[in-house]
């Protein structure tokens, strides 16, 4: 069972009933140990209880007060909640925790917890060939700080690119739960984790020879001429008319009367 973040298998724990087992762990511990939620770190409860850290979230998350009480294991408001709205509050609690998580990982304690997951390759490795050869770990990142604007992606400090994560479970999470700034602040804090090498761009080749770039205007013009077939026709036409012009000049010279010299 989960108790204080550790797993124990004591015989006394095995004899506990389901209700007693639920009382041994907090909602945050339960949530973070769900399958697919291993990408979250456990936010400290004292951080959540500080109203300053939750500024602006009440206008974003529905059932905010109920959701906050659920996250903090406060049962005082559960009695006033209709049973048919319980699933909505549970969804709101997960949403609220995700947004709090995005703020918490920007702190010193949150960043240290994310460092452990980064070193354990929880978020996978970069799919780029040169980065994959280095077994380069990645960090989650969002394309927006707003909810429902995009799924979570991963950022590589080596090639400095953003990719779809290899884990489908990570991609199911909202990108706002990690934010747009965390990954960059993380590598500014832990600069020793940023590789010194720079990946070289891929060079296309034909039979071992590099393909040289053709000026854009020139390639477009040649393609247009080839597609329309106008260029060969013009050349052929010029070659066909050149002898006729010469024949006309010769004929005019022969027809023109010869002037007799003055006596």
Coordinates of C-alpha atoms in Angstrom, one line a residue:
X1 CA 0.0 0.0 0.0
X2 CA 1.0 3.6 -0.4
X3 CA 1.9 5.3 2.9
X4 CA 3.8 8.5 2.9
X5 CA 4.9 7.8 -0.6
X6 CA 6.4 4.4 0.2
X7 CA 5.1 0.9 -0.6
X8 CA 4.8 -1.4 2.4
X9 CA 3.8 -5.0 2.6
X10 CA 3.6 -5.6 6.3
X11 CA 1.1 -8.2 7.5
X12 CA -0.7 -5.6 9.6
X13 CA -1.3 -3.5 6.5
X14 CA -2.6 -6.4 4.6
X15 CA -5.3 -6.9 7.2
X16 CA -6.6 -3.4 6.8
X17 CA -10.0 -3.1 5.2
X18 CA -10.6 -1.0 2.1
X19 CA -11.9 2.0 4.0
X20 CA -9.0 2.0 6.4
X21 CA -6.6 1.7 3.5
X22 CA -8.1 4.8 1.9
X23 CA -7.5 6.8 5.1
X24 CA -3.7 6.0 5.0
X25 CA -3.0 8.0 1.9
X26 CA -3.9 11.5 0.7
X27 CA -5.9 12.4 -2.4
X28 CA -2.7 13.8 -4.0
X29 CA -0.8 10.5 -3.4
X30 CA -3.7 8.5 -4.7
X31 CA -4.0 10.7 -7.8
X32 CA -0.2 10.6 -8.6
X33 CA -0.1 6.9 -8.4
X34 CA -2.9 6.3 -10.9
X35 CA -1.8 4.8 -14.2
X36 CA -1.0 7.6 -16.6
X37 CA -0.4 10.1 -13.8
X38 CA 3.1 9.1 -13.0
X39 CA 4.2 12.2 -15.0
X40 CA 3.0 14.4 -12.2
X41 CA 5.0 15.2 -9.0
X42 CA 3.3 15.4 -5.7
X43 CA 2.5 19.0 -4.8
X44 CA 3.1 19.9 -1.2
X45 CA -0.1 20.6 0.7
X46 CA 1.2 23.7 2.3
X47 CA 1.9 25.1 -1.2
X48 CA -1.8 24.5 -2.1
X49 CA -3.1 26.0 1.1
X50 CA -1.4 29.3 0.3
X51 CA -4.0 31.3 -1.4
X52 CA -1.4 33.4 -3.2
X53 CA -0.3 30.3 -5.2
X54 CA -3.9 29.8 -6.4
X55 CA -4.5 33.3 -7.7
X56 CA -6.8 33.3 -10.7
X57 CA -7.7 29.6 -10.7
X58 CA -11.2 30.1 -9.2
X59 CA -12.3 31.7 -12.4
X60 CA -10.9 28.9 -14.6
X61 CA -11.9 25.7 -12.7
X62 CA -15.6 24.9 -12.3
X63 CA -16.8 23.8 -8.8
X64 CA -13.6 25.4 -7.5
X65 CA -14.3 25.3 -3.8
X66 CA -15.5 21.6 -4.0
X67 CA -12.5 20.7 -6.1
X68 CA -10.1 22.3 -3.7
X69 CA -11.6 20.6 -0.8
X70 CA -11.3 17.3 -2.5
X71 CA -7.6 17.8 -3.3
X72 CA -6.9 18.8 0.3
X73 CA -9.0 16.0 1.7
X74 CA -11.5 18.4 3.3
X75 CA -14.8 16.6 3.7
X76 CA -16.8 19.5 5.1
X77 CA -18.4 20.4 1.8
X78 CA -19.1 16.9 0.5
X79 CA -22.4 16.7 2.4
X80 CA -23.8 19.7 0.5
X81 CA -22.9 18.3 -3.0
X82 CA -25.6 16.5 -5.0
X83 CA -24.6 13.0 -5.9
X84 CA -25.1 13.5 -9.6
X85 CA -22.5 16.3 -9.5
X86 CA -19.8 14.2 -7.8
X87 CA -18.2 13.1 -11.1
X88 CA -18.0 16.7 -12.3
X89 CA -16.3 17.7 -9.1
X90 CA -13.8 14.9 -9.4
X91 CA -13.0 16.0 -13.0
X92 CA -12.6 19.6 -11.7
X93 CA -10.3 18.4 -8.9
X94 CA -8.0 16.8 -11.4
X95 CA -8.1 19.9 -13.6
X96 CA -7.3 22.1 -10.6
X97 CA -4.4 19.9 -9.5
X98 CA -2.9 20.0 -13.0
X99 CA -2.9 23.8 -13.0
X100 CA -1.5 23.9 -9.5
X101 CA 1.1 21.4 -10.6
X102 CA 2.2 23.7 -13.5
X103 CA 2.9 26.4 -10.9
X104 CA 4.5 24.2 -8.3
X105 CA 7.2 22.8 -10.7
X106 CA 8.5 26.3 -11.2
X107 CA 9.5 26.4 -7.5
X108 CA 12.7 25.0 -6.1
X109 CA 11.0 22.0 -4.5
X110 CA 9.0 21.2 -7.6
X111 CA 12.0 21.5 -9.9
X112 CA 13.9 19.1 -7.6
X113 CA 11.1 16.6 -7.9
X114 CA 11.0 16.9 -11.7
X115 CA 14.8 16.4 -11.8
X116 CA 14.3 13.0 -10.3
X117 CA 11.8 12.1 -13.0
X118 CA 14.0 13.5 -15.7
X119 CA 17.0 11.5 -14.5
X120 CA 14.8 8.4 -14.5
X121 CA 13.7 9.0 -18.1
X122 CA 10.1 9.1 -17.1
X123 CA 9.2 11.3 -20.0
X124 CA 11.2 9.3 -22.6
X125 CA 14.0 10.2 -25.0
X126 CA 14.3 12.5 -28.0
X127 CA 13.2 10.8 -31.3
X128 CA 15.8 12.7 -33.4
X129 CA 18.4 10.3 -34.7
X130 CA 21.4 12.1 -33.3
X131 CA 19.8 12.7 -29.9
X132 CA 18.5 9.2 -29.7
X133 CA 22.1 7.9 -30.2
X134 CA 23.0 9.9 -27.0
X135 CA 19.9 8.6 -25.2
X136 CA 18.9 12.2 -24.6
X137 CA 16.1 12.6 -22.0
X138 CA 13.3 15.1 -22.6
X139 CA 10.9 17.1 -20.5
X140 CA 7.2 17.8 -20.9
X141 CA 6.1 21.1 -22.2
X142 CA 2.9 22.8 -23.2
X143 CA 2.2 24.9 -26.3
X144 CA -0.1 27.1 -24.2
X145 CA -0.7 27.9 -20.6
X146 CA -4.5 27.8 -21.1
X147 CA -6.5 24.7 -20.7
X148 CA -7.7 22.7 -23.8
X149 CA -5.4 24.5 -26.2
X150 CA -3.1 21.5 -26.8
X151 CA -1.9 18.2 -25.5
X152 CA 1.5 17.8 -23.7
X153 CA 4.6 17.7 -25.8
X154 CA 8.2 17.0 -25.0
X155 CA 11.2 19.3 -25.3
X156 CA 14.8 18.2 -26.1
X157 CA 17.7 20.3 -24.7
X158 CA 20.1 18.9 -27.3
X159 CA 18.3 19.8 -30.6
X160 CA 16.0 22.4 -28.9
X161 CA 13.0 21.0 -30.7
X162 CA 9.5 20.1 -29.5
X163 CA 8.0 16.6 -30.4
X164 CA 5.0 14.5 -29.7
X165 CA 5.8 12.2 -26.8
X166 CA 6.5 8.6 -27.3
X167 CA 4.1 7.8 -24.5
X168 CA 0.4 8.0 -25.5
X169 CA -0.5 8.4 -21.8
X170 CA 1.6 11.6 -21.6
X171 CA 0.0 13.0 -24.7
X172 CA -3.4 12.5 -23.2
X173 CA -2.5 15.1 -20.5
X174 CA -3.2 18.8 -21.1
X175 CA -0.2 20.8 -22.0
X176 CA -1.2 23.5 -19.5
X177 CA -0.4 21.0 -16.6
X178 CA 3.3 21.6 -17.4
X179 CA 3.2 25.1 -19.0
X180 CA 5.3 26.8 -21.6
X181 CA 8.1 28.1 -19.4
X182 CA 9.0 25.2 -17.1
X183 CA 11.3 23.3 -19.4
X184 CA 13.4 26.4 -20.3
X185 CA 13.7 27.5 -16.6
X186 CA 14.7 23.9 -15.7
X187 CA 17.6 23.9 -18.1
X188 CA 18.6 27.4 -17.0
X189 CA 18.7 26.1 -13.5
X190 CA 20.5 22.8 -14.2
X191 CA 22.8 24.0 -17.0
X192 CA 25.1 21.0 -16.6
X193 CA 22.2 18.9 -18.1
X194 CA 22.4 20.8 -21.4
X195 CA 24.6 18.9 -23.9
X196 CA 27.5 20.9 -25.3
X197 CA 27.4 19.3 -28.7
X198 CA 25.2 20.7 -31.5
X199 CA 23.4 18.2 -33.7
X200 CA 24.3 18.6 -37.4
X201 CA 21.5 19.0 -39.9
X202 CA 20.8 16.2 -42.2
X203 CA 22.4 16.5 -45.7
X204 CA 20.4 15.0 -48.6
X205 CA 22.5 13.1 -51.1
X206 CA 22.1 11.3 -54.4
X207 CA 24.5 8.4 -55.0
X208 CA 26.8 9.9 -52.3
X209 CA 26.8 13.4 -53.8
X210 CA 25.4 16.4 -52.0
X211 CA 22.3 17.9 -53.6
X212 CA 23.0 21.6 -54.3
X213 CA 20.2 24.1 -53.9
X214 CA 18.7 25.6 -57.1
X215 CA 17.7 29.2 -56.9
X216 CA 14.0 29.3 -56.2
X217 CA 13.1 31.6 -59.2
X218 CA 15.2 29.7 -61.6
X219 CA 13.8 26.3 -60.7
X220 CA 10.2 27.6 -60.8
X221 CA 10.8 29.1 -64.3
X222 CA 12.3 26.0 -65.7
X223 CA 9.6 23.8 -64.3
X224 CA 6.9 26.1 -65.8
X225 CA 8.6 26.0 -69.2
X226 CA 8.9 22.2 -69.1
X227 CA 5.3 21.8 -68.1
X228 CA 4.0 24.1 -70.8
X229 CA 6.4 22.9 -73.5
X230 CA 6.8 26.5 -74.7
X231 CA 10.6 26.7 -74.7
X232 CA 11.2 23.9 -77.3
X233 CA 8.5 25.4 -79.6
X234 CA 10.1 28.8 -79.5
X235 CA 13.5 27.4 -80.4
X236 CA 12.1 25.3 -83.2
X237 CA 10.2 28.3 -84.5
X238 CA 13.3 30.5 -84.5
X239 CA 15.3 27.9 -86.3
X240 CA 12.5 27.4 -88.9
X241 CA 12.2 31.1 -89.8
X242 CA 15.9 32.0 -89.9
X243 CA 16.5 30.5 -93.4
X244 CA 13.4 32.2 -94.8
X245 CA 14.6 35.6 -93.8
X246 CA 17.9 35.1 -95.5
X247 CA 16.2 33.9 -98.7
X248 CA 14.0 37.0 -98.8
X249 CA 17.0 39.3 -98.5
X250 CA 18.8 37.5 -101.3
X251 CA 15.7 37.6 -103.5
X252 CA 15.3 41.4 -103.0
X253 CA 19.0 41.9 -103.9
X254 CA 18.5 40.0 -107.2
X255 CA 15.3 41.8 -108.1
X256 CA 16.6 45.3 -107.4
X257 CA 17.7 46.8 -110.8
X258 CA 21.4 47.6 -111.3
X259 CA 22.2 51.2 -111.5
X260 CA 24.3 52.1 -114.6
X261 CA 27.4 54.3 -114.1
X262 CA 27.1 57.9 -115.3
X263 CA 28.4 58.5 -118.7

